[in-house]
PDB file of C-alpha atoms and ligand atoms in Angstrom:
ATOM      1  CA  MET A 574     360.392 147.562  53.433  1.00  0.00           C
ATOM      2  CA  ALA A 575     358.828 151.058  53.769  1.00  0.00           C
ATOM      3  CA  SER A 576     357.954 152.099  57.306  1.00  0.00           C
ATOM      4  CA  ALA A 577     355.392 154.639  58.473  1.00  0.00           C
ATOM      5  CA  ASN A 578     357.922 157.527  58.463  1.00  0.00           C
ATOM      6  CA  GLY A 579     358.977 156.773  54.900  1.00  0.00           C
ATOM      7  CA  LYS A 580     362.437 155.394  55.783  1.00  0.00           C
ATOM      8  CA  THR A 581     363.426 152.004  54.525  1.00  0.00           C
ATOM      9  CA  ARG A 582     363.770 149.385  57.272  1.00  0.00           C
ATOM     10  CA  ARG A 583     366.038 146.439  56.679  1.00  0.00           C
ATOM     11  CA  THR A 584     364.471 143.043  57.134  1.00  0.00           C
ATOM     12  CA  HIS A 585     366.619 140.633  59.120  1.00  0.00           C
ATOM     13  CA  ARG A 586     367.115 137.242  57.678  1.00  0.00           C
ATOM     14  CA  LEU A 587     368.399 134.245  59.546  1.00  0.00           C
ATOM     15  CA  VAL A 588     371.554 132.951  57.868  1.00  0.00           C
ATOM     16  CA  VAL A 589     372.610 129.399  58.638  1.00  0.00           C
ATOM     17  CA  LEU A 590     376.299 128.940  58.090  1.00  0.00           C
ATOM     18  CA  ASP A 591     377.070 125.355  57.264  1.00  0.00           C
ATOM     19  CA  GLY A 592     380.042 123.985  59.113  1.00  0.00           C
ATOM     20  CA  GLY A 593     380.107 126.944  61.492  1.00  0.00           C
ATOM     21  CA  PRO A 594     380.170 126.589  65.249  1.00  0.00           C
ATOM     22  CA  ARG A 595     376.955 125.122  66.585  1.00  0.00           C
ATOM     23  CA  ARG A 596     375.704 124.724  70.096  1.00  0.00           C
ATOM     24  CA  LYS A 597     375.610 121.111  71.141  1.00  0.00           C
ATOM     25  CA  SER A 598     372.090 119.922  71.816  1.00  0.00           C
ATOM     26  CA  VAL A 599     371.319 119.478  75.501  1.00  0.00           C
ATOM     27  CA  GLY A 600     371.192 115.948  76.807  1.00  0.00           C
ATOM     28  CA  GLU A 601     368.811 114.638  79.414  1.00  0.00           C
ATOM     29  CA  VAL A 602     368.732 112.972  82.777  1.00  0.00           C
ATOM     30  CA  TRP A 603     366.830 109.792  83.568  1.00  0.00           C
ATOM     31  CA  LEU A 604     366.241 109.134  87.261  1.00  0.00           C
ATOM     32  CA  VAL A 605     365.836 105.386  87.206  1.00  0.00           C
ATOM     33  CA  GLY A 606     364.775 103.049  89.984  1.00  0.00           C
ATOM     34  CA  ALA A 607     366.841  99.874  89.783  1.00  0.00           C
ATOM     35  CA  GLY A 608     364.631  97.943  92.208  1.00  0.00           C
ATOM     36  CA  PRO A 609     365.806  96.072  95.285  1.00  0.00           C
ATOM     37  CA  GLY A 610     368.643  94.104  93.694  1.00  0.00           C
ATOM     38  CA  ASP A 611     367.312  91.129  91.741  1.00  0.00           C
ATOM     39  CA  PRO A 612     367.750  92.127  88.054  1.00  0.00           C
ATOM     40  CA  ASP A 613     364.445  90.387  87.275  1.00  0.00           C
ATOM     41  CA  LEU A 614     362.744  93.079  89.338  1.00  0.00           C
ATOM     42  CA  LEU A 615     363.981  95.824  87.033  1.00  0.00           C
ATOM     43  CA  THR A 616     361.168  97.325  84.967  1.00  0.00           C
ATOM     44  CA  ILE A 617     361.281  97.090  81.169  1.00  0.00           C
ATOM     45  CA  LYS A 618     361.333 100.887  81.059  1.00  0.00           C
ATOM     46  CA  ALA A 619     364.357 100.972  83.373  1.00  0.00           C
ATOM     47  CA  LEU A 620     366.128  98.458  81.157  1.00  0.00           C
ATOM     48  CA  LYS A 621     365.385 100.523  78.033  1.00  0.00           C
ATOM     49  CA  ALA A 622     366.675 103.696  79.687  1.00  0.00           C
ATOM     50  CA  LEU A 623     369.819 101.891  80.791  1.00  0.00           C
ATOM     51  CA  GLN A 624     370.442 100.633  77.263  1.00  0.00           C
ATOM     52  CA  THR A 625     370.475 104.209  75.918  1.00  0.00           C
ATOM     53  CA  ALA A 626     372.780 105.559  78.637  1.00  0.00           C
ATOM     54  CA  GLN A 627     376.010 107.314  77.769  1.00  0.00           C
ATOM     55  CA  VAL A 628     376.772 107.951  81.420  1.00  0.00           C
ATOM     56  CA  VAL A 629     375.505 105.911  84.368  1.00  0.00           C
ATOM     57  CA  VAL A 630     375.771 107.556  87.767  1.00  0.00           C
ATOM     58  CA  HIS A 631     374.910 104.925  90.348  1.00  0.00           C
ATOM     59  CA  ASP A 632     374.887 104.433  94.077  1.00  0.00           C
ATOM     60  CA  GLY A 633     376.085 101.503  96.149  1.00  0.00           C
ATOM     61  CA  LEU A 634     372.800  99.628  96.314  1.00  0.00           C
ATOM     62  CA  VAL A 635     372.811  98.896  92.571  1.00  0.00           C
ATOM     63  CA  SER A 636     374.078  95.407  91.781  1.00  0.00           C
ATOM     64  CA  ASP A 637     376.824  94.650  89.244  1.00  0.00           C
ATOM     65  CA  GLU A 638     374.409  92.464  87.289  1.00  0.00           C
ATOM     66  CA  ILE A 639     372.200  95.488  86.670  1.00  0.00           C
ATOM     67  CA  LEU A 640     375.115  97.779  85.824  1.00  0.00           C
ATOM     68  CA  ALA A 641     376.191  95.236  83.222  1.00  0.00           C
ATOM     69  CA  LEU A 642     372.971  95.961  81.297  1.00  0.00           C
ATOM     70  CA  ALA A 643     374.230  99.432  80.267  1.00  0.00           C
ATOM     71  CA  PRO A 644     376.189  99.599  76.990  1.00  0.00           C
ATOM     72  CA  PRO A 645     379.836  98.579  77.509  1.00  0.00           C
ATOM     73  CA  GLU A 646     381.032 101.975  76.273  1.00  0.00           C
ATOM     74  CA  ALA A 647     378.841 103.901  78.737  1.00  0.00           C
ATOM     75  CA  ARG A 648     380.838 105.659  81.413  1.00  0.00           C
ATOM     76  CA  ARG A 649     379.984 104.307  84.873  1.00  0.00           C
ATOM     77  CA  ILE A 650     380.450 106.529  87.885  1.00  0.00           C
ATOM     78  CA  SER A 651     379.887 105.278  91.419  1.00  0.00           C
ATOM     79  CA  VAL A 652     378.736 107.889  93.871  1.00  0.00           C
ATOM     80  CA  ALA A 653     378.356 105.312  96.644  1.00  0.00           C
ATOM     81  CA  LYS A 654     379.063 106.427 100.172  1.00  0.00           C
ATOM     82  CA  ARG A 655     382.572 105.321 101.094  1.00  0.00           C
ATOM     83  CA  LYS A 656     384.188 105.227 104.489  1.00  0.00           C
ATOM     84  CA  SER A 657     387.804 105.690 103.407  1.00  0.00           C
ATOM     85  CA  ARG A 658     387.674 107.630 100.135  1.00  0.00           C
ATOM     86  CA  HIS A 659     385.931 110.826  99.153  1.00  0.00           C
ATOM     87  CA  SER A 660     382.138 110.516  99.056  1.00  0.00           C
ATOM     88  CA  TYR A 661     380.231 112.792  96.766  1.00  0.00           C
ATOM     89  CA  SER A 662     377.918 115.238  98.485  1.00  0.00           C
ATOM     90  CA  GLN A 663     374.358 115.500  97.190  1.00  0.00           C
ATOM     91  CA  ASP A 664     375.220 118.896  95.775  1.00  0.00           C
ATOM     92  CA  GLU A 665     378.176 117.465  93.847  1.00  0.00           C
ATOM     93  CA  ILE A 666     375.969 114.698  92.452  1.00  0.00           C
ATOM     94  CA  ASN A 667     373.343 117.244  91.374  1.00  0.00           C
ATOM     95  CA  ARG A 668     375.986 119.345  89.622  1.00  0.00           C
ATOM     96  CA  MET A 669     377.504 116.290  87.960  1.00  0.00           C
ATOM     97  CA  LEU A 670     374.165 115.194  86.480  1.00  0.00           C
ATOM     98  CA  VAL A 671     373.457 118.670  85.139  1.00  0.00           C
ATOM     99  CA  ALA A 672     376.985 119.097  83.747  1.00  0.00           C
ATOM    100  CA  PHE A 673     376.866 115.824  81.796  1.00  0.00           C
ATOM    101  CA  ALA A 674     373.448 116.669  80.385  1.00  0.00           C
ATOM    102  CA  LEU A 675     374.640 120.129  79.326  1.00  0.00           C
ATOM    103  CA  GLU A 676     377.480 118.353  77.502  1.00  0.00           C
ATOM    104  CA  GLY A 677     374.762 116.759  75.389  1.00  0.00           C
ATOM    105  CA  LEU A 678     374.906 113.330  77.047  1.00  0.00           C
ATOM    106  CA  THR A 679     372.124 110.965  78.049  1.00  0.00           C
ATOM    107  CA  VAL A 680     372.612 110.451  81.761  1.00  0.00           C
ATOM    108  CA  VAL A 681     371.032 107.631  83.735  1.00  0.00           C
ATOM    109  CA  ARG A 682     371.006 108.232  87.464  1.00  0.00           C
ATOM    110  CA  LEU A 683     370.511 104.710  88.739  1.00  0.00           C
ATOM    111  CA  LYS A 684     369.227 104.296  92.269  1.00  0.00           C
ATOM    112  CA  GLY A 685     368.325 101.322  94.427  1.00  0.00           C
ATOM    113  CA  GLY A 686     364.599 100.700  94.770  1.00  0.00           C
ATOM    114  CA  ASP A 687     362.518 103.701  93.752  1.00  0.00           C
ATOM    115  CA  PRO A 688     364.110 107.114  93.178  1.00  0.00           C
ATOM    116  CA  PHE A 689     361.381 108.900  95.134  1.00  0.00           C
ATOM    117  CA  ILE A 690     361.357 106.672  98.219  1.00  0.00           C
ATOM    118  CA  PHE A 691     364.177 107.848 100.488  1.00  0.00           C
ATOM    119  CA  GLY A 692     366.307 108.201  97.386  1.00  0.00           C
ATOM    120  CA  ARG A 693     366.837 111.977  97.220  1.00  0.00           C
ATOM    121  CA  GLY A 694     365.436 111.847  93.704  1.00  0.00           C
ATOM    122  CA  GLY A 695     363.429 114.991  94.353  1.00  0.00           C
ATOM    123  CA  GLU A 696     366.583 117.025  94.917  1.00  0.00           C
ATOM    124  CA  GLU A 697     368.134 115.794  91.692  1.00  0.00           C
ATOM    125  CA  LEU A 698     364.930 116.541  89.820  1.00  0.00           C
ATOM    126  CA  GLU A 699     364.918 120.091  91.195  1.00  0.00           C
ATOM    127  CA  ALA A 700     368.551 120.608  90.182  1.00  0.00           C
ATOM    128  CA  CYS A 701     367.703 119.532  86.615  1.00  0.00           C
ATOM    129  CA  ARG A 702     364.642 121.787  86.517  1.00  0.00           C
ATOM    130  CA  ASP A 703     366.674 124.764  87.763  1.00  0.00           C
ATOM    131  CA  ALA A 704     369.231 124.171  85.009  1.00  0.00           C
ATOM    132  CA  GLY A 705     366.601 123.713  82.295  1.00  0.00           C
ATOM    133  CA  VAL A 706     367.599 120.078  81.770  1.00  0.00           C
ATOM    134  CA  ASP A 707     364.888 117.531  80.933  1.00  0.00           C
ATOM    135  CA  CYS A 708     364.517 114.952  83.671  1.00  0.00           C
ATOM    136  CA  HIS A 709     362.476 111.763  83.315  1.00  0.00           C
ATOM    137  CA  ILE A 710     361.559 109.518  86.209  1.00  0.00           C
ATOM    138  CA  VAL A 711     361.327 105.739  85.973  1.00  0.00           C
ATOM    139  CA  PRO A 712     359.801 104.252  89.116  1.00  0.00           C
ATOM    140  CA  GLY A 713     361.337 101.169  90.685  1.00  0.00           C
ATOM    141  CA  ILE A 714     360.251  98.461  93.083  1.00  0.00           C
ATOM    142  CA  THR A 715     361.012  99.824  96.497  1.00  0.00           C
ATOM    143  CA  ALA A 716     362.695  97.553  99.071  1.00  0.00           C
ATOM    144  CA  ALA A 717     359.538  97.294 101.204  1.00  0.00           C
ATOM    145  CA  LEU A 718     357.609  95.625  98.399  1.00  0.00           C
ATOM    146  CA  ALA A 719     360.383  93.120  97.765  1.00  0.00           C
ATOM    147  CA  ALA A 720     360.708  92.365 101.486  1.00  0.00           C
ATOM    148  CA  GLY A 721     357.000  91.683 101.898  1.00  0.00           C
ATOM    149  CA  ALA A 722     356.955  89.536  98.776  1.00  0.00           C
ATOM    150  CA  SER A 723     359.970  87.436  99.840  1.00  0.00           C
ATOM    151  CA  ALA A 724     358.548  86.785 103.278  1.00  0.00           C
ATOM    152  CA  GLY A 725     355.045  86.110 101.988  1.00  0.00           C
ATOM    153  CA  ALA A 726     353.755  88.871 104.232  1.00  0.00           C
ATOM    154  CA  PRO A 727     351.350  91.430 102.759  1.00  0.00           C
ATOM    155  CA  LEU A 728     351.957  95.046 103.755  1.00  0.00           C
ATOM    156  CA  THR A 729     348.206  95.640 103.823  1.00  0.00           C
ATOM    157  CA  HIS A 730     345.844  92.882 104.851  1.00  0.00           C
ATOM    158  CA  ARG A 731     342.103  92.801 105.327  1.00  0.00           C
ATOM    159  CA  GLY A 732     341.347  93.021 109.025  1.00  0.00           C
ATOM    160  CA  SER A 733     344.904  93.491 110.288  1.00  0.00           C
ATOM    161  CA  ALA A 734     346.643  96.158 108.225  1.00  0.00           C
ATOM    162  CA  GLN A 735     344.474  98.983 106.920  1.00  0.00           C
ATOM    163  CA  ALA A 736     347.469 101.200 106.208  1.00  0.00           C
ATOM    164  CA  VAL A 737     351.158 100.984 105.524  1.00  0.00           C
ATOM    165  CA  THR A 738     353.598 103.750 106.371  1.00  0.00           C
ATOM    166  CA  PHE A 739     357.169 104.064 105.134  1.00  0.00           C
ATOM    167  CA  VAL A 740     359.408 105.934 107.565  1.00  0.00           C
ATOM    168  CA  THR A 741     363.108 106.561 107.844  1.00  0.00           C
ATOM    169  CA  GLY A 742     365.007 105.426 110.919  1.00  0.00           C
ATOM    170  CA  HIS A 743     367.916 107.582 109.913  1.00  0.00           C
ATOM    171  CA  ALA A 744     368.869 110.221 112.425  1.00  0.00           C
ATOM    172  CA  SER A 745     371.703 112.661 112.459  1.00  0.00           C
ATOM    173  CA  GLN A 746     374.757 111.868 114.586  1.00  0.00           C
ATOM    174  CA  GLY A 747     373.568 109.430 117.194  1.00  0.00           C
ATOM    175  CA  ALA A 748     370.231 111.175 117.750  1.00  0.00           C
ATOM    176  CA  GLU A 749     367.012 109.173 117.662  1.00  0.00           C
ATOM    177  CA  PRO A 750     364.753 109.425 114.634  1.00  0.00           C
ATOM    178  CA  ASP A 751     362.115 112.118 115.046  1.00  0.00           C
ATOM    179  CA  LEU A 752     358.895 110.311 114.192  1.00  0.00           C
ATOM    180  CA  ASP A 753     355.243 110.564 115.182  1.00  0.00           C
ATOM    181  CA  TRP A 754     355.376 107.624 117.595  1.00  0.00           C
ATOM    182  CA  ALA A 755     351.775 107.997 118.813  1.00  0.00           C
ATOM    183  CA  SER A 756     350.468 107.594 115.296  1.00  0.00           C
ATOM    184  CA  LEU A 757     352.841 104.725 114.426  1.00  0.00           C
ATOM    185  CA  ALA A 758     351.870 102.904 117.625  1.00  0.00           C
ATOM    186  CA  ARG A 759     348.221 102.508 116.617  1.00  0.00           C
ATOM    187  CA  PRO A 760     347.255  98.890 115.902  1.00  0.00           C
ATOM    188  CA  ASN A 761     346.217  97.359 112.583  1.00  0.00           C
ATOM    189  CA  GLN A 762     348.773  99.104 110.425  1.00  0.00           C
ATOM    190  CA  THR A 763     352.158  98.189 109.021  1.00  0.00           C
ATOM    191  CA  VAL A 764     355.181 100.366 109.696  1.00  0.00           C
ATOM    192  CA  VAL A 765     358.157  99.880 107.403  1.00  0.00           C
ATOM    193  CA  ILE A 766     361.370 101.438 108.645  1.00  0.00           C
ATOM    194  CA  TYR A 767     364.089 102.147 106.107  1.00  0.00           C
ATOM    195  CA  MET A 768     367.640 102.806 107.336  1.00  0.00           C
ATOM    196  CA  GLY A 769     366.595 101.718 110.809  1.00  0.00           C
ATOM    197  CA  LEU A 770     368.896  98.805 111.635  1.00  0.00           C
ATOM    198  CA  SER A 771     371.312 100.713 113.860  1.00  0.00           C
ATOM    199  CA  GLN A 772     368.429 102.437 115.642  1.00  0.00           C
ATOM    200  CA  ALA A 773     366.323  99.290 116.142  1.00  0.00           C
ATOM    201  CA  THR A 774     366.583  99.347 119.940  1.00  0.00           C
ATOM    202  CA  ALA A 775     365.397 102.947 120.220  1.00  0.00           C
ATOM    203  CA  ILE A 776     362.677 102.485 117.591  1.00  0.00           C
ATOM    204  CA  ALA A 777     361.199  99.404 119.297  1.00  0.00           C
ATOM    205  CA  ALA A 778     361.336 101.108 122.696  1.00  0.00           C
ATOM    206  CA  ARG A 779     359.594 104.217 121.375  1.00  0.00           C
ATOM    207  CA  LEU A 780     356.837 102.240 119.667  1.00  0.00           C
ATOM    208  CA  MET A 781     356.154 100.207 122.822  1.00  0.00           C
ATOM    209  CA  ALA A 782     356.281 103.286 125.051  1.00  0.00           C
ATOM    210  CA  ALA A 783     353.692 104.883 122.781  1.00  0.00           C
ATOM    211  CA  GLY A 784     351.421 101.879 123.212  1.00  0.00           C
ATOM    212  CA  ARG A 785     352.181  99.407 120.427  1.00  0.00           C
ATOM    213  CA  ALA A 786     351.872  95.902 121.881  1.00  0.00           C
ATOM    214  CA  ALA A 787     355.186  94.150 122.574  1.00  0.00           C
ATOM    215  CA  SER A 788     353.703  91.043 120.962  1.00  0.00           C
ATOM    216  CA  THR A 789     353.123  92.790 117.603  1.00  0.00           C
ATOM    217  CA  PRO A 790     354.673  90.628 114.871  1.00  0.00           C
ATOM    218  CA  ALA A 791     357.815  92.042 113.283  1.00  0.00           C
ATOM    219  CA  LEU A 792     360.066  91.115 110.402  1.00  0.00           C
ATOM    220  CA  ILE A 793     363.552  92.154 109.387  1.00  0.00           C
ATOM    221  CA  VAL A 794     364.681  91.568 105.821  1.00  0.00           C
ATOM    222  CA  GLU A 795     368.297  92.078 104.862  1.00  0.00           C
ATOM    223  CA  ASN A 796     369.304  92.240 101.180  1.00  0.00           C
ATOM    224  CA  ALA A 797     365.731  91.660 100.040  1.00  0.00           C
ATOM    225  CA  SER A 798     365.526  89.920  96.641  1.00  0.00           C
ATOM    226  CA  ARG A 799     369.281  89.279  96.480  1.00  0.00           C
ATOM    227  CA  ALA A 800     370.999  85.914  96.609  1.00  0.00           C
ATOM    228  CA  ASP A 801     372.227  86.693 100.135  1.00  0.00           C
ATOM    229  CA  GLU A 802     368.809  87.724 101.472  1.00  0.00           C
ATOM    230  CA  ARG A 803     368.213  86.988 105.155  1.00  0.00           C
ATOM    231  CA  ARG A 804     364.926  87.232 106.985  1.00  0.00           C
ATOM    232  CA  VAL A 805     364.258  87.179 110.688  1.00  0.00           C
ATOM    233  CA  VAL A 806     360.772  86.824 112.089  1.00  0.00           C
ATOM    234  CA  ALA A 807     360.344  88.371 115.531  1.00  0.00           C
ATOM    235  CA  THR A 808     357.994  90.416 117.680  1.00  0.00           C
ATOM    236  CA  LEU A 809     358.318  94.077 118.515  1.00  0.00           C
ATOM    237  CA  ALA A 810     359.813  93.071 121.893  1.00  0.00           C
ATOM    238  CA  GLY A 811     362.487  90.992 120.135  1.00  0.00           C
ATOM    239  CA  LEU A 812     363.200  93.436 117.318  1.00  0.00           C
ATOM    240  CA  ALA A 813     366.387  94.884 118.794  1.00  0.00           C
ATOM    241  CA  GLU A 814     367.950  91.493 119.390  1.00  0.00           C
ATOM    242  CA  ALA A 815     367.002  90.278 115.925  1.00  0.00           C
ATOM    243  CA  ALA A 816     368.506  93.412 114.369  1.00  0.00           C
ATOM    244  CA  SER A 817     371.800  92.988 116.195  1.00  0.00           C
ATOM    245  CA  ALA A 818     372.633  89.914 114.122  1.00  0.00           C
ATOM    246  CA  LEU A 819     372.362  91.758 110.786  1.00  0.00           C
ATOM    247  CA  ASN A 820     374.527  94.268 108.928  1.00  0.00           C
ATOM    248  CA  GLY A 821     372.160  95.686 106.325  1.00  0.00           C
ATOM    249  CA  PRO A 822     370.898  97.025 104.079  1.00  0.00           C
ATOM    250  CA  ALA A 823     367.791  95.925 105.883  1.00  0.00           C
ATOM    251  CA  LEU A 824     364.223  96.919 106.584  1.00  0.00           C
ATOM    252  CA  LEU A 825     362.401  96.656 109.881  1.00  0.00           C
ATOM    253  CA  ILE A 826     358.717  95.905 109.425  1.00  0.00           C
ATOM    254  CA  VAL A 827     356.289  96.019 112.328  1.00  0.00           C
ATOM    255  CA  GLY A 828     352.625  95.155 112.136  1.00  0.00           C
ATOM    256  CA  GLU A 829     349.980  92.515 112.747  1.00  0.00           C
ATOM    257  CA  ALA A 830     350.128  91.333 109.117  1.00  0.00           C
ATOM    258  CA  MET A 831     353.737  90.252 109.654  1.00  0.00           C
ATOM    259  CA  ALA A 832     352.243  87.216 111.396  1.00  0.00           C
ATOM    260  CA  LEU A 833     352.126  85.760 107.883  1.00  0.00           C
ATOM    261  CA  ALA A 834     355.870  86.196 107.358  1.00  0.00           C
ATOM    262  CA  THR A 835     358.092  83.211 106.910  1.00  0.00           C
ATOM    263  CA  SER A 836     361.700  83.304 108.006  1.00  0.00           C
ATOM    264  CA  GLY A 837     364.597  82.339 105.770  1.00  0.00           C
ATOM    265  CA  GLU A 838     365.088  78.972 107.401  1.00  0.00           C
ATOM    266  CA  GLN A 839     362.220  77.294 105.642  1.00  0.00           C
ATOM    267  CA  VAL A 840     362.504  73.576 104.976  1.00  0.00           C
ATOM    268  CA  VAL A 841     361.263  74.102 101.429  1.00  0.00           C
ATOM    269  CA  GLU A 842     363.978  76.655 100.697  1.00  0.00           C
ATOM    270  CA  THR A 843     366.644  74.328 102.033  1.00  0.00           C
ATOM    271  CA  LEU A 844     365.318  71.549  99.833  1.00  0.00           C
ATOM    272  CA  ILE A 845     365.352  73.787  96.764  1.00  0.00           C
ATOM    273  CA  ARG A 846     368.928  74.859  97.492  1.00  0.00           C
ATOM    274  CA  GLU A 847     370.007  71.241  97.900  1.00  0.00           C
ATOM    275  CA  ALA A 848     368.311  70.280  94.649  1.00  0.00           C
ATOM    276  CA  GLN A 849     370.125  73.099  92.814  1.00  0.00           C
ATOM    277  CA  SER A 850     373.586  72.254  94.172  1.00  0.00           C
TER     278      SER A 850
HETATM  279  N1  SAH B 948     365.255 104.163  97.267  1.00  0.00           N
HETATM  280  C1  SAH B 948     365.436 102.941  98.026  1.00  0.00           C
HETATM  281  C2  SAH B 948     365.716 103.217  99.485  1.00  0.00           C
HETATM  282  C3  SAH B 948     367.034 103.942  99.721  1.00  0.00           C
HETATM  283  S1  SAH B 948     367.336 104.241 101.428  1.00  0.00           S
HETATM  284  C4  SAH B 948     364.194 102.059  97.849  1.00  0.00           C
HETATM  285  O1  SAH B 948     363.191 102.536  97.311  1.00  0.00           O
HETATM  286  O2  SAH B 948     364.245 100.894  98.235  1.00  0.00           O
HETATM  287  C5  SAH B 948     368.398 102.881 101.837  1.00  0.00           C
HETATM  288  C6  SAH B 948     367.691 101.910 102.735  1.00  0.00           C
HETATM  289  O3  SAH B 948     366.756 101.146 101.980  1.00  0.00           O
HETATM  290  C7  SAH B 948     368.591 100.886 103.372  1.00  0.00           C
HETATM  291  O4  SAH B 948     369.201 101.377 104.538  1.00  0.00           O
HETATM  292  C8  SAH B 948     367.595  99.777 103.698  1.00  0.00           C
HETATM  293  O5  SAH B 948     366.845 100.122 104.847  1.00  0.00           O
HETATM  294  C9  SAH B 948     366.665  99.846 102.504  1.00  0.00           C
HETATM  295  N2  SAH B 948     367.008  98.893 101.441  1.00  0.00           N
HETATM  296  C10 SAH B 948     367.395  99.172 100.194  1.00  0.00           C
HETATM  297  N3  SAH B 948     367.570  98.049  99.467  1.00  0.00           N
HETATM  298  C11 SAH B 948     367.266  97.026 100.294  1.00  0.00           C
HETATM  299  C12 SAH B 948     367.228  95.605 100.150  1.00  0.00           C
HETATM  300  N4  SAH B 948     367.540  95.010  98.998  1.00  0.00           N
HETATM  301  N5  SAH B 948     366.854  94.884 101.220  1.00  0.00           N
HETATM  302  C13 SAH B 948     366.511  95.446 102.376  1.00  0.00           C
HETATM  303  N6  SAH B 948     366.522  96.783 102.586  1.00  0.00           N
HETATM  304  C14 SAH B 948     366.904  97.554 101.553  1.00  0.00           C
END
């Protein structure tokens, strides 16, 4: 091709060499909510994502029944917190997800409940974005919704629960959770506390000190939606004692609408169990 100064400029042509080295295409990460435990509470989208997984990176709250829905050849990696063996740090998990995707694999990061409700899904999403890896989010049924449904207690209710707030009771190293107690103590709202079992005494005391009535109905649901679910109906004053009998994972729910909650020891449930056995 002739250029303005009269010299001939060579045109570059792209040459594709068949069989030559090629860059593997980049895989992708699916952040999938597995719901509260009952496989029937998995969404169809979560199931579809799971069925395409080449690697499943899951935490401890995901049941074996749900893991079994991934292809048998998919590699399963547990990043559950362990007391005795090495637990993966969040940073290690982030790097693992990105590394598998850069290998060209379809990675499903399977989390209990919803990935964006106390699930650290946002950090994993950011790690993928920083690495230029596509990340898709599949929402899941968060534990609070399953707990309310099991107990027959609505989280919002006309006249007695105009709002519902999800908070974490988790606190670092023996400290108390740092929450806005004055706002949570206002009546006619439901407060759902995740990761709050071990802090139940302090949480109840704080709420009452901030003005929430000791008689406010409360509910604790352990293993919501699972075969071993246990529910305890209490009041705010009795929350600590009720919590002491449970091991978790469990939710503490405080609010006037919990007056509708039924405990696990229902006659009907016993009858159903007897009929099934
Ligand atoms: N992303 C999850 C929450 C993870 S934080 C969700 O959306 O549900 C972990 C806490 O969630 C546990 O300590 C417990 O408070 C709660 N939790 C998770 N699964 C539960 C279940 N099946 N029953 C009761 N509480 C549960």
